[in-house]
Short mmCIF file of C-alpha atoms in Angstrom, two decimals:
data_model
loop_
_atom_site.label_atom_id
_atom_site.label_comp_id
_atom_site.label_asym_id
_atom_site.label_seq_id
_atom_site.Cartn_x
_atom_site.Cartn_y
_atom_site.Cartn_z
CA UNK A 30 12.41 49.11 -29.28
CA UNK A 31 14.90 51.53 -27.78
CA UNK A 32 13.44 53.84 -25.17
CA UNK A 33 16.53 55.28 -23.51
CA UNK A 34 19.43 56.93 -25.30
CA UNK A 35 22.32 56.55 -22.90
CA UNK A 36 24.77 58.41 -25.15
CA UNK A 37 22.51 61.46 -25.19
CA UNK A 38 22.12 61.31 -21.44
CA UNK A 39 25.87 61.18 -20.93
CA UNK A 40 26.32 64.16 -23.24
CA UNK A 41 24.09 66.34 -21.13
CA UNK A 42 24.78 64.94 -17.64
CA UNK A 43 27.19 66.99 -15.53
CA UNK A 44 29.48 65.77 -12.74
CA UNK A 45 28.38 66.00 -9.11
CA UNK A 46 30.56 68.80 -7.79
CA UNK A 47 28.94 68.39 -4.36
CA UNK A 48 30.23 64.83 -4.29
CA UNK A 49 27.28 63.16 -2.61
CA UNK A 50 29.04 59.78 -2.59
CA UNK A 51 32.08 61.06 -0.69
CA UNK A 52 29.90 62.97 1.78
CA UNK A 53 27.77 59.86 2.35
CA UNK A 54 30.87 57.74 2.98
CA UNK A 55 32.15 60.32 5.46
CA UNK A 56 28.83 60.39 7.31
CA UNK A 57 28.76 56.61 7.44
CA UNK A 58 32.28 56.52 8.91
CA UNK A 59 31.51 59.23 11.49
CA UNK A 60 27.97 58.18 12.33
CA UNK A 61 28.51 57.54 16.03
CA UNK A 62 29.57 61.04 17.02
CA UNK A 63 27.33 62.68 14.41
CA UNK A 64 24.34 61.02 16.08
CA UNK A 65 25.39 62.48 19.42
CA UNK A 66 25.87 65.93 17.92
CA UNK A 67 22.42 65.68 16.35
CA UNK A 68 20.79 64.71 19.64
CA UNK A 69 22.50 67.55 21.49
CA UNK A 70 21.36 70.02 18.83
CA UNK A 71 17.81 68.70 19.08
CA UNK A 72 17.73 69.04 22.87
CA UNK A 73 18.90 72.65 22.59
CA UNK A 74 16.38 73.43 19.83
CA UNK A 75 13.47 71.98 21.81
CA UNK A 76 14.52 73.82 24.94
CA UNK A 77 14.88 77.23 23.31
CA UNK A 78 11.53 76.77 21.58
CA UNK A 79 9.84 75.94 24.90
CA UNK A 80 11.53 78.87 26.62
CA UNK A 81 11.04 81.27 23.67
CA UNK A 82 14.76 81.98 23.43
CA UNK A 83 15.85 83.11 19.98
CA UNK A 84 19.10 81.96 18.43
CA UNK A 85 20.28 85.56 18.58
CA UNK A 86 19.63 85.68 22.33
CA UNK A 87 21.41 82.36 22.69
CA UNK A 88 24.44 83.73 20.86
CA UNK A 89 24.53 86.68 23.29
CA UNK A 90 24.19 84.35 26.30
CA UNK A 91 27.07 82.25 25.09
CA UNK A 92 29.14 85.10 23.70
CA UNK A 93 29.50 83.50 20.28
CA UNK A 94 28.37 84.62 16.85
CA UNK A 95 24.88 83.76 15.61
CA UNK A 96 26.56 81.94 12.72
CA UNK A 97 28.29 79.64 15.19
CA UNK A 98 25.04 78.94 16.98
CA UNK A 99 23.38 78.13 13.66
CA UNK A 100 26.18 75.73 12.74
CA UNK A 101 25.92 73.92 16.06
CA UNK A 102 22.15 73.64 15.80
CA UNK A 103 22.41 71.91 12.42
CA UNK A 104 23.72 68.94 14.39
CA UNK A 105 26.92 68.15 12.49
CA UNK A 106 29.52 69.84 14.70
CA UNK A 107 32.15 67.88 16.57
CA UNK A 108 31.45 69.72 19.81
CA UNK A 109 34.02 70.04 22.55
CA UNK A 110 33.14 69.24 26.13
CA UNK A 111 33.77 72.89 26.89
CA UNK A 112 31.18 74.03 24.35
CA UNK A 113 28.61 71.50 25.52
CA UNK A 114 29.11 72.55 29.13
CA UNK A 115 28.69 76.23 28.21
CA UNK A 116 25.33 75.43 26.69
CA UNK A 117 24.33 73.40 29.74
CA UNK A 118 25.19 76.22 32.11
CA UNK A 119 23.61 78.94 29.98
CA UNK A 120 20.37 77.02 29.49
CA UNK A 121 20.25 75.20 32.80
CA UNK A 122 19.80 71.81 31.16
CA UNK A 123 21.77 68.62 30.92
CA UNK A 124 22.90 67.72 27.42
CA UNK A 125 25.23 64.82 28.08
CA UNK A 126 25.91 62.73 31.13
CA UNK A 127 28.71 60.49 32.20
CA UNK A 128 27.47 57.35 33.98
CA UNK A 129 28.05 57.42 37.75
CA UNK A 130 30.87 55.39 39.13
CA UNK A 131 30.07 52.69 41.65
CA UNK A 132 32.79 51.96 44.18
CA UNK A 133 33.00 48.86 46.24
CA UNK A 134 35.49 48.15 48.95
CA UNK A 135 36.12 46.02 51.94
CA UNK A 136 37.13 47.56 55.20
CA UNK A 137 40.80 47.21 55.79
CA UNK A 138 40.64 47.01 59.52
CA UNK A 139 39.29 44.54 61.93
CA UNK A 140 36.03 43.68 60.20
CA UNK A 141 34.99 40.38 58.69
CA UNK A 142 32.94 41.34 55.61
CA UNK A 143 31.45 44.51 54.24
CA UNK A 144 30.78 45.95 50.76
CA UNK A 145 30.09 49.63 51.25
CA UNK A 146 29.59 52.24 48.49
CA UNK A 147 30.15 55.98 48.69
CA UNK A 148 27.44 57.67 50.66
CA UNK A 149 25.75 54.49 51.68
CA UNK A 150 25.94 52.67 54.96
CA UNK A 151 27.16 49.14 55.37
CA UNK A 152 26.63 46.84 58.20
CA UNK A 153 29.36 44.63 59.46
CA UNK A 154 29.89 42.61 62.45
CA UNK A 155 31.92 44.29 65.09
CA UNK A 156 31.47 46.63 67.94
CA UNK A 157 30.50 49.31 65.38
CA UNK A 158 27.24 48.54 63.69
CA UNK A 159 27.21 50.86 60.70
CA UNK A 160 29.92 52.72 58.89
CA UNK A 161 29.47 55.04 55.93
CA UNK A 162 32.19 55.28 53.25
CA UNK A 163 32.87 58.96 52.73
CA UNK A 164 35.02 58.97 49.63
CA UNK A 165 35.98 56.63 46.78
CA UNK A 166 37.85 53.52 47.60
CA UNK A 167 41.60 53.84 47.72
CA UNK A 168 44.56 51.96 49.06
CA UNK A 169 45.21 55.05 51.20
CA UNK A 170 41.80 54.91 52.91
CA UNK A 171 41.99 54.84 56.66
CA UNK A 172 39.36 54.34 59.30
CA UNK A 173 38.87 58.11 59.30
CA UNK A 174 37.38 57.81 55.82
CA UNK A 175 34.50 55.94 57.34
CA UNK A 176 31.92 57.62 59.50
CA UNK A 177 30.03 55.87 62.19
CA UNK A 178 26.33 56.33 61.60
CA UNK A 179 24.77 54.11 64.15
CA UNK B 10 17.20 72.25 -15.48
CA UNK B 11 20.38 70.17 -15.46
CA UNK B 12 21.03 66.47 -14.96
CA UNK B 13 23.78 65.64 -12.47
CA UNK B 14 25.52 62.28 -12.49
CA UNK B 15 25.65 60.94 -8.92
CA UNK B 16 27.21 57.65 -9.96
CA UNK B 17 27.24 55.50 -13.06
CA UNK B 18 28.84 52.31 -14.19
CA UNK B 19 28.18 49.82 -16.94
CA UNK B 20 25.01 48.43 -15.44
CA UNK B 21 23.51 51.15 -13.30
CA UNK B 22 23.28 54.89 -13.02
CA UNK B 23 21.84 57.35 -10.54
CA UNK B 24 21.29 60.91 -11.65
CA UNK B 25 19.61 63.88 -10.06
CA UNK B 26 17.91 66.95 -11.40
CA UNK B 27 19.40 70.31 -10.58
CA UNK B 28 17.05 73.26 -10.70
CA UNK B 29 18.35 76.80 -11.23
CA UNK B 30 20.02 78.44 -8.24
CA UNK B 31 19.88 75.24 -6.15
CA UNK B 32 21.97 72.18 -5.47
CA UNK B 33 20.95 68.99 -7.23
CA UNK B 34 17.98 67.29 -5.61
CA UNK B 35 19.86 64.44 -3.95
CA UNK B 36 22.38 66.71 -2.26
CA UNK B 37 19.71 69.26 -1.39
CA UNK B 38 17.41 66.70 0.22
CA UNK B 39 20.09 65.00 2.26
CA UNK B 40 21.27 68.36 3.59
CA UNK B 41 17.69 69.03 4.76
CA UNK B 42 17.04 65.54 6.10
CA UNK B 43 20.15 65.73 8.25
CA UNK B 44 19.63 69.32 9.39
CA UNK B 45 18.29 69.27 12.95
CA UNK B 46 17.11 72.86 12.79
CA UNK B 47 15.09 72.23 9.63
CA UNK B 48 13.63 68.96 10.93
CA UNK B 49 12.65 70.36 14.33
CA UNK B 50 10.87 73.25 12.66
CA UNK B 51 9.26 70.98 10.06
CA UNK B 52 7.76 68.60 12.58
CA UNK B 53 6.71 71.42 14.86
CA UNK B 54 4.86 72.98 11.92
CA UNK B 55 3.34 69.66 10.89
CA UNK B 56 2.71 68.20 14.33
CA UNK B 57 -0.98 67.75 13.65
CA UNK B 58 -0.01 65.09 11.10
CA UNK B 59 2.06 63.24 13.68
CA UNK B 60 -1.07 62.87 15.74
CA UNK B 61 -2.65 60.68 13.07
CA UNK B 62 -3.35 57.12 14.14
CA UNK B 63 -0.91 55.75 11.60
CA UNK B 64 2.03 57.54 13.20
CA UNK B 65 0.90 56.59 16.69
CA UNK B 66 1.06 60.14 18.03
CA UNK B 67 4.84 60.09 17.85
CA UNK B 68 6.55 63.01 19.60
CA UNK B 69 8.38 65.70 17.67
CA UNK B 70 11.70 64.64 19.21
CA UNK B 71 11.15 61.04 18.17
CA UNK B 72 10.03 62.11 14.70
CA UNK B 73 13.22 64.10 14.17
CA UNK B 74 15.44 61.23 15.31
CA UNK B 75 13.49 58.74 13.23
CA UNK B 76 14.02 60.93 10.16
CA UNK B 77 17.78 60.99 10.74
CA UNK B 78 17.75 57.19 11.06
CA UNK B 79 15.72 56.81 7.87
CA UNK B 80 17.96 59.21 5.96
CA UNK B 81 20.98 57.20 7.11
CA UNK B 82 19.18 54.07 5.93
CA UNK B 83 18.56 55.39 2.43
CA UNK B 84 22.11 56.69 2.29
CA UNK B 85 23.48 53.27 3.26
CA UNK B 86 21.35 51.59 0.61
CA UNK B 87 22.58 53.95 -2.10
CA UNK B 88 26.19 53.49 -1.00
CA UNK B 89 25.77 49.70 -1.07
CA UNK B 90 24.41 49.97 -4.60
CA UNK B 91 27.24 52.28 -5.64
CA UNK B 92 29.75 49.82 -4.15
CA UNK B 93 27.98 47.06 -6.11
CA UNK B 94 27.34 44.93 -3.06
CA UNK B 95 25.62 41.67 -3.75
CA UNK B 96 21.87 41.80 -3.77
CA UNK B 97 21.76 45.58 -3.88
CA UNK B 98 20.18 47.31 -6.85
CA UNK B 99 18.36 50.53 -7.67
CA UNK B 100 15.43 48.47 -8.99
CA UNK B 101 14.98 47.03 -5.49
CA UNK B 102 15.05 50.44 -3.86
CA UNK B 103 12.63 52.27 -6.11
CA UNK B 104 8.95 51.36 -6.29
CA UNK B 105 6.55 52.42 -9.02
CA UNK B 106 4.54 55.44 -7.97
CA UNK B 107 1.35 55.73 -9.90
CA UNK B 108 -1.74 54.30 -8.30
CA UNK B 109 -5.33 53.53 -9.19
CA UNK B 110 -5.13 52.87 -12.91
CA UNK B 111 -2.73 52.19 -15.70
CA UNK B 112 -1.58 55.13 -17.77
CA UNK B 113 0.47 55.00 -20.93
CA UNK B 114 3.49 57.15 -20.30
CA UNK B 115 6.78 57.64 -22.08
CA UNK B 116 8.61 57.48 -18.83
CA UNK B 117 7.91 55.55 -15.70
CA UNK B 118 7.51 57.58 -12.55
CA UNK B 119 9.01 55.91 -9.53
CA UNK B 120 9.79 56.63 -5.95
CA UNK B 121 12.25 55.23 -3.47
CA UNK B 122 11.48 54.32 0.08
CA UNK B 123 13.83 53.29 2.78
CA UNK B 124 13.06 49.75 3.90
CA UNK B 125 16.10 49.27 6.06
CA UNK B 126 15.07 50.99 9.24
CA UNK B 127 11.30 51.30 9.32
CA UNK B 128 8.79 49.53 7.20
CA UNK B 129 6.77 52.70 6.79
CA UNK B 130 9.31 55.44 6.35
CA UNK B 131 7.93 58.88 5.61
CA UNK B 132 10.97 59.85 3.58
CA UNK B 133 10.48 59.82 -0.15
CA UNK B 134 12.85 60.16 -3.05
CA UNK B 135 11.00 60.63 -6.33
CA UNK B 136 12.63 59.55 -9.54
CA UNK B 137 12.00 58.94 -13.18
CA UNK B 138 13.09 55.50 -14.28
CA UNK B 139 14.96 55.62 -17.56
CA UNK B 140 15.30 51.87 -17.77
CA UNK B 141 16.31 49.06 -15.41
CA UNK B 142 18.89 50.36 -12.94
CA UNK B 143 18.93 53.88 -14.38
CA UNK B 144 17.09 56.56 -12.44
CA UNK B 145 16.91 60.33 -12.32
CA UNK B 146 15.95 61.73 -8.94
CA UNK B 147 13.56 64.64 -9.40
CA UNK B 148 12.85 65.47 -5.78
CA UNK B 149 11.74 64.17 -2.45
CA UNK B 150 9.59 64.83 0.55
CA UNK B 151 8.82 64.00 4.11
CA UNK B 152 5.43 62.48 3.45
CA UNK B 153 3.22 62.43 6.51
CA UNK B 154 -0.07 62.32 4.67
CA UNK B 155 -1.73 59.65 2.60
CA UNK B 156 -1.84 60.74 -1.01
CA UNK B 157 0.51 62.83 -3.05
CA UNK B 158 -2.06 65.61 -3.45
CA UNK B 159 -2.73 66.23 0.21
CA UNK B 160 -0.10 68.77 1.05
CA UNK B 161 1.60 71.53 -0.81
CA UNK B 162 5.10 70.14 -0.42
CA UNK B 163 4.22 66.80 -1.97
CA UNK B 164 2.04 68.44 -4.62
CA UNK B 165 5.14 70.29 -5.77
CA UNK B 166 6.92 66.96 -6.31
CA UNK B 167 4.33 65.84 -8.84
CA UNK B 168 5.09 68.94 -10.88
CA UNK B 169 8.81 68.21 -10.72
CA UNK B 170 8.33 64.65 -11.98
CA UNK B 171 6.37 65.94 -14.96
CA UNK B 172 8.90 68.68 -15.67
CA UNK B 173 11.73 66.15 -15.69
CA UNK B 174 9.86 63.87 -18.07
CA UNK B 175 9.25 66.78 -20.43
CA UNK B 176 12.90 67.80 -20.25
CA UNK B 177 14.16 64.31 -21.02
CA UNK B 178 11.78 64.06 -23.94
CA UNK B 179 12.86 67.43 -25.28
CA UNK B 180 16.52 66.36 -25.07
CA UNK B 181 15.76 63.28 -27.12
CA UNK B 182 16.80 60.92 -24.35
CA UNK B 183 13.55 59.05 -24.88
CA UNK B 184 11.84 57.68 -27.92
CA UNK B 185 8.14 58.30 -28.36
CA UNK B 186 6.64 54.96 -27.34
CA UNK B 187 6.77 54.52 -23.65
CA UNK B 188 6.25 52.36 -20.62
CA UNK B 189 3.32 51.69 -18.34
CA UNK B 190 3.08 52.74 -14.73
CA UNK B 191 2.33 50.29 -11.95
CA UNK B 192 0.11 50.35 -8.94
CA UNK B 193 1.85 51.50 -5.82
CA UNK B 194 1.26 50.83 -2.15
CA UNK B 195 0.53 54.16 -0.56
CA UNK B 196 0.78 54.67 3.18
CA UNK B 197 -2.68 53.93 4.57
#
């Protein structure tokens, strides 16, 4: 017993001019950055809701059109670092972060062993008990780049 | 109402209904389910439903991100089926909808859930099953509540399923004698 007339279906079915398959493939290929764009958009949306900032006000703060704001808040835009930073400054929030660097070094002068990091003190065995590394490690570092702290 | 061919080959076909002045349902739904502005507003509006025990009082932020993940999951499944990957089939994706009792229907009403990411996804694609591996998507919803009748947006989907069935009958795509529905597992 036939229940489904495929010929009739094909006569009435129209092509997908929106091309869902191609769009889906594109999203799959670009998923990594699209996820980041989505998360940034969400953070902005939640913040402006909490602070009762309208999208129109946001467009004025950032000196862009409301249409641009709307596009960004959909979460599909490949945002530049410049744009992200503008939002961060305007809203006073952090949207993305770069992991901190950790520097390690050994003192180049007359010290047996030390592994200091920027801003932190390191103890080593000499006439000076503690030195603090003031800036990132470099071949050009001299003893002046270390501050005696105790 | 129009029927849009999403993909079709010898053994399988996915179609979607297009209502007047709108995109077809598959395109329309995926635009919404991947629109952060829509999702944030949706979950804010429906946050009382997120506080149900079943959803573990999930936050709005987490709900939005979970929806994106689920939408990606369904999308991946449909792409795998389109690309005819082994073990992938529309019959495996769509589950029969009707619950409680058997009804004699011309057309089987079915829905798709995403199983890839979360066992209990709240995303729904509703479809009429023409026959094995041939489906027409009639709509979809973000279903936070238990039964189809509970909220206006899911209630609308029931009407769309019926309208599609009537349309397909009127176009002669179906003969008179029909198929039975099956019991479905609703979200408890």
